[in-house]
Amino acid sequence: MICLPVKALLILGVLSGTWAQVDDFEWSTWFNVDHPGGRGDYEQLDAIRFYYRDRVCEKPRAIEARTTDWRPAHTTGERVHSDPTLGFWCSNAEQPAGRNCSNYAALGLRHGARGGLGRTGTSVLPSADRRLCKCAPGDAIHTPTTGSSSVLAPQWKAGCAKDPHVKCEMGKVNAECDACMCEDHLLLGSVRSAGGLPAPGASLYRPGSTPKLLTVADHNGHFRIPGICPDGNTTLTVRLPKHAPLTATVPRSTERTSVLHNPEPKARREGQTASFCCKVGGTPQPDSYQWYHNGNLLDASMMNSDGSLVLKNLRMDQAGEYYCRASNKAGAIKSKPAVLTVTGRDAPSCNPKPESHLIRLPHDCYQNASNSFYYDVGKCPVATCAGHQDNGIRCKDSTAYCCGVAKMEERHISCQGYQLPTMVVSRCGCQKCVDTKAIVRGRALAADNGEPMRFGHIFLNGVRVSRTGYKGTFSIQVPQDIDRLVLTFVDHMQKFVNTTKVLPFNKKGGAVYHEIRLLRKKAPVTLSSSETNTLQLGEVVGQDPIAELQIPPNSFYWENGEVFTGNVKASVTFLDPRDISTVTAAQSDLNYVGEEGDVLPLRTYGMFSVDFRDEESDEPLNAGEVKVLLDSAQVKMPEHLSTMKLWSLNPDTGLWEEEGDFHAQKKRRGKREERTFLVGNMEIRERRLFNLDVPENRRCYVKVRAFRSDRFMPSEQVEGVVITLINMEPTPGFSSNPRSWGRFDSVVTGPNGACLPAFCDDIKADAYSAFVMANLGGEELEAVPSAPKFNPNAIGVPQPYLSKLNYKRTDHEDPRVKKTAFSMNVAKPGPNVAEEGNGPIYPFDALKECEEAPFSAGHFRFYRVEGDRYDYNTVPFNEDDPMSWTEDYLSWWPKPMEYRACYIKVKINGPHEINVRSRNMGGTHPRTVGQLYGIRDTRSIRDMDQSSVSAVCLEFKCSGMLYDQDRVDRTLVKVIPQGSCKRDSVHPMLQEYLVNHLPLAVNNDTNEFTMLAPLDPLGHNYGIYTVTDQDPRTAKEIALGRCFDGTSDGASRVMKSNEGVALTFTCADRQVTRQSVFQALQNSPGQSLVSTVQTGRGGRRQRGGPGAVRSSRRRSTRNPFFRLTTRISG
């Protein structure tokens, strides 16, 4: 829990007469110079003076000690000693057997000028900034013990917390058992007289039969009291000489409810028991839990005392979605729904019949039966199933069960001159889920020029979990119990604004790449704290500011509440939505929690970050009574004027919280111009991001799918692609050239694509527009073209709905623009229009219908620009879905969550680029020897400087343990150039390694190279590149980057043909007599599986017909795993 400071202002009335004086005393700060290791904990004055000479009094009146978890020394049950002339100490030798001293901190008390100490044993707290021999203020609760003593403290009474006279709504009962204590809370305040002047020396007491002094106000009337609970019930009595006592109630401090843990999906059989739990945090803790089934409120009798839901003797009609709603006095929130699947007592938990799944075959395996290069190997849909669970009632099942492959059978496919083995799924069943890990990785860069944030800190729930590298890269494993990943990026160099991002990730496992764009901090300006200061919010040249901040005189104060006087360095960074390039730097996902607990969207008019610091010490400052004046002329949608609010971002939840409303006020600008401003008030206490937003209720979902190629096969959909939709704010009366962006959303594609929330309108089709883009591991996917040919079948949306949506790829009007995004009107489908009821846009209440829409329903499409690579695995595996891994000796990746990628670099001397194949078989393992693991085909890349040289980085299956982890297999790898080639040389170090690590493969054929793959990760000196990672795509990307660069620790986008080469072949020019894999695939039509020969595809690089020689000047030398970033210009 974070420390929540509360500022209180106590105004005291004047009373005639006399008032008994309270003795004058002052406490020092806490000191902890020793730790309980070795002989014990010795907080001795000589040692404290050595480190803090100016902060320790010469003759303290008393010594007080507490453990670091706030327990007074006399309640610990330990033998301790204290002496004002020596200090405090605890010896391990004096403690009971098996017990050592606790870790203590100590402070001292000095007798002041007004008489004696007062009653011994009084509970006293140090005052804020009140100096004891120039000591710093204290910061914890303590109870004094005076004199020199050797005490065997009594055991703490465990029953105190159950005392019926002390019941705590917040916190816990203190050690004295007479009040509640909140250890993480600090009360800050000030006391002033009726005339408004500071009241130094005012004493604050906890009332009771015997009032206890808590602290004394300092010379400015400020005070601080740790441990006071802001529950709305705690009272303080303030006394000042010649003034009437005043009793004040500590105001309630509230923290918005947030879901810490969502309920888990469950699968059960009829008659079994299921339980659902959700954990919700907030201040105070939620006092009400409700559970809903398919949107219907359930009876409270089905809940346990801890708010969990227990369903016994399940029936079939109890299947469906369950979610909880928790509330406290600060508001309510709903959890994400969890699905309960109920099957019959004797019915199979999974459908035993596999679904259809087509894999692509090599170029020489054309199938006459299907007239295609595809073969159906089947697959089992990943779904939760009812496995063998024990009878325990748990929030999360001890073992997760999923539908998966129960049986496979081997088939042999006829190819040109050989038989290709493949494993086909014949039956599905319920089994333990594949253990996977979700990872987010990426780079943190400046939004303006791409400068990396070097060695920045990354926080999750206020705890640092990682840091960025020299190039801004980061990689974080997502905790299993997290459904919403909120990360805050903090630059310790203070170049960039602290940035909070909600990053979507693949819950089924694998890595998702994100590029974090950071706003650069504005250069600070100097303000005088004694003057009225105005700061403008607006970044677009030639346009008026959207808003301005107005700070009255004497509004700045220190974090302890003391008013600041002097010069202030003010840095105000504004994210202006009128500049379309700023959208990538926007923070969070622009959502808030409504009154009923639903997560609802916001539409922004600008975000700003404020940093105030003392010009001399550079210490942070707060500011109170700040006015925000929003120019109403900048709000182009009149209905937004009445709903505009000021919000701040909670960096832990990533949700926006309301700070206040706006009211209209006229203000004169210049001599003649009078404008209407929306005025709101705020106090800048924390380093939070603020937002000018309006809630928006016109919402829809947009269906998008991503594919491996522009053939748009259902089986070639790609998971783990980050789809981003940017909502544009319309200009009234015009559908084009929107003036600014309003919000953005990102969703990761699953097996059935992604549904992105967007603002929409059912009256005017062009009222809302949007840009949509897709990114996979830093690679930008292409959208379907809209010109020169407009093909609704390729776009995925039928007419006439497509024309209404005004679909345009970004290069529609200028072919020089990148092709990686499209724009559209977000027109809400009409309820009575048949052609609009089947996608790609769905009403907001039809999310489930959108997510489960069949492939034939309307959707927008992105596709990968097909590289010159082909992968074939005997045991099919989808690298985008780690849960598709199957236990089999012939699996290419033998161990899930430990993916090892291996590449060999081959140099080709010849006039043309050559397709090179690696054929990978079992080499030394008795279960796999001679059997095929898979095939890899890759075309070489022309050297930029040498026209007769090309090179290729070719993947092969790494040697190592197979899936049973019993014994290793040295993979038998054949490197076969697809042409008239002769092996020239093998790198001497690689040859020496293979000779020294027997057995040695026979290499009689000079047209190819055969080896038993090395077990060791050899590196660039051998021409072998090996990388292990928890995600297969990441492992391959890193290994490819090193192979292109020819180094073991670098990365390159350009192939360096002469660096780090393992093999060299010389290939002669010859007439091509048959199709290569890429010619065959390109010559198959995009909309069918037939193999009708075409002469190329519009808008793509041409390979030519079967008899054509490939051009060497049109190939890119760039690493296909590296892509540039899309920028949209408005």
Short mmCIF file of N, CA and C in Angstrom, two decimals, residues 269-270 343-347:
data_model
loop_
_atom_site.label_atom_id
_atom_site.label_comp_id
_atom_site.label_asym_id
_atom_site.label_seq_id
_atom_site.Cartn_x
_atom_site.Cartn_y
_atom_site.Cartn_z
N ARG A 269 -17.44 -31.77 -14.66
CA ARG A 269 -18.49 -32.68 -15.09
C ARG A 269 -19.73 -32.46 -14.24
N GLU A 270 -20.83 -32.89 -14.76
CA GLU A 270 -22.11 -32.75 -14.06
C GLU A 270 -22.02 -33.44 -12.70
N THR A 343 -19.73 -30.60 -18.66
CA THR A 343 -20.03 -31.71 -19.56
C THR A 343 -20.76 -32.81 -18.79
N GLY A 344 -21.42 -33.66 -19.54
CA GLY A 344 -22.17 -34.76 -18.91
C GLY A 344 -21.25 -35.71 -18.16
N ARG A 345 -21.84 -36.52 -17.29
CA ARG A 345 -21.04 -37.42 -16.44
C ARG A 345 -20.21 -38.38 -17.28
N ASP A 346 -20.78 -38.89 -18.35
CA ASP A 346 -20.09 -39.88 -19.17
C ASP A 346 -19.69 -39.36 -20.54
N ALA A 347 -19.97 -38.10 -20.82
CA ALA A 347 -19.64 -37.53 -22.13
C ALA A 347 -18.16 -37.21 -22.19
#
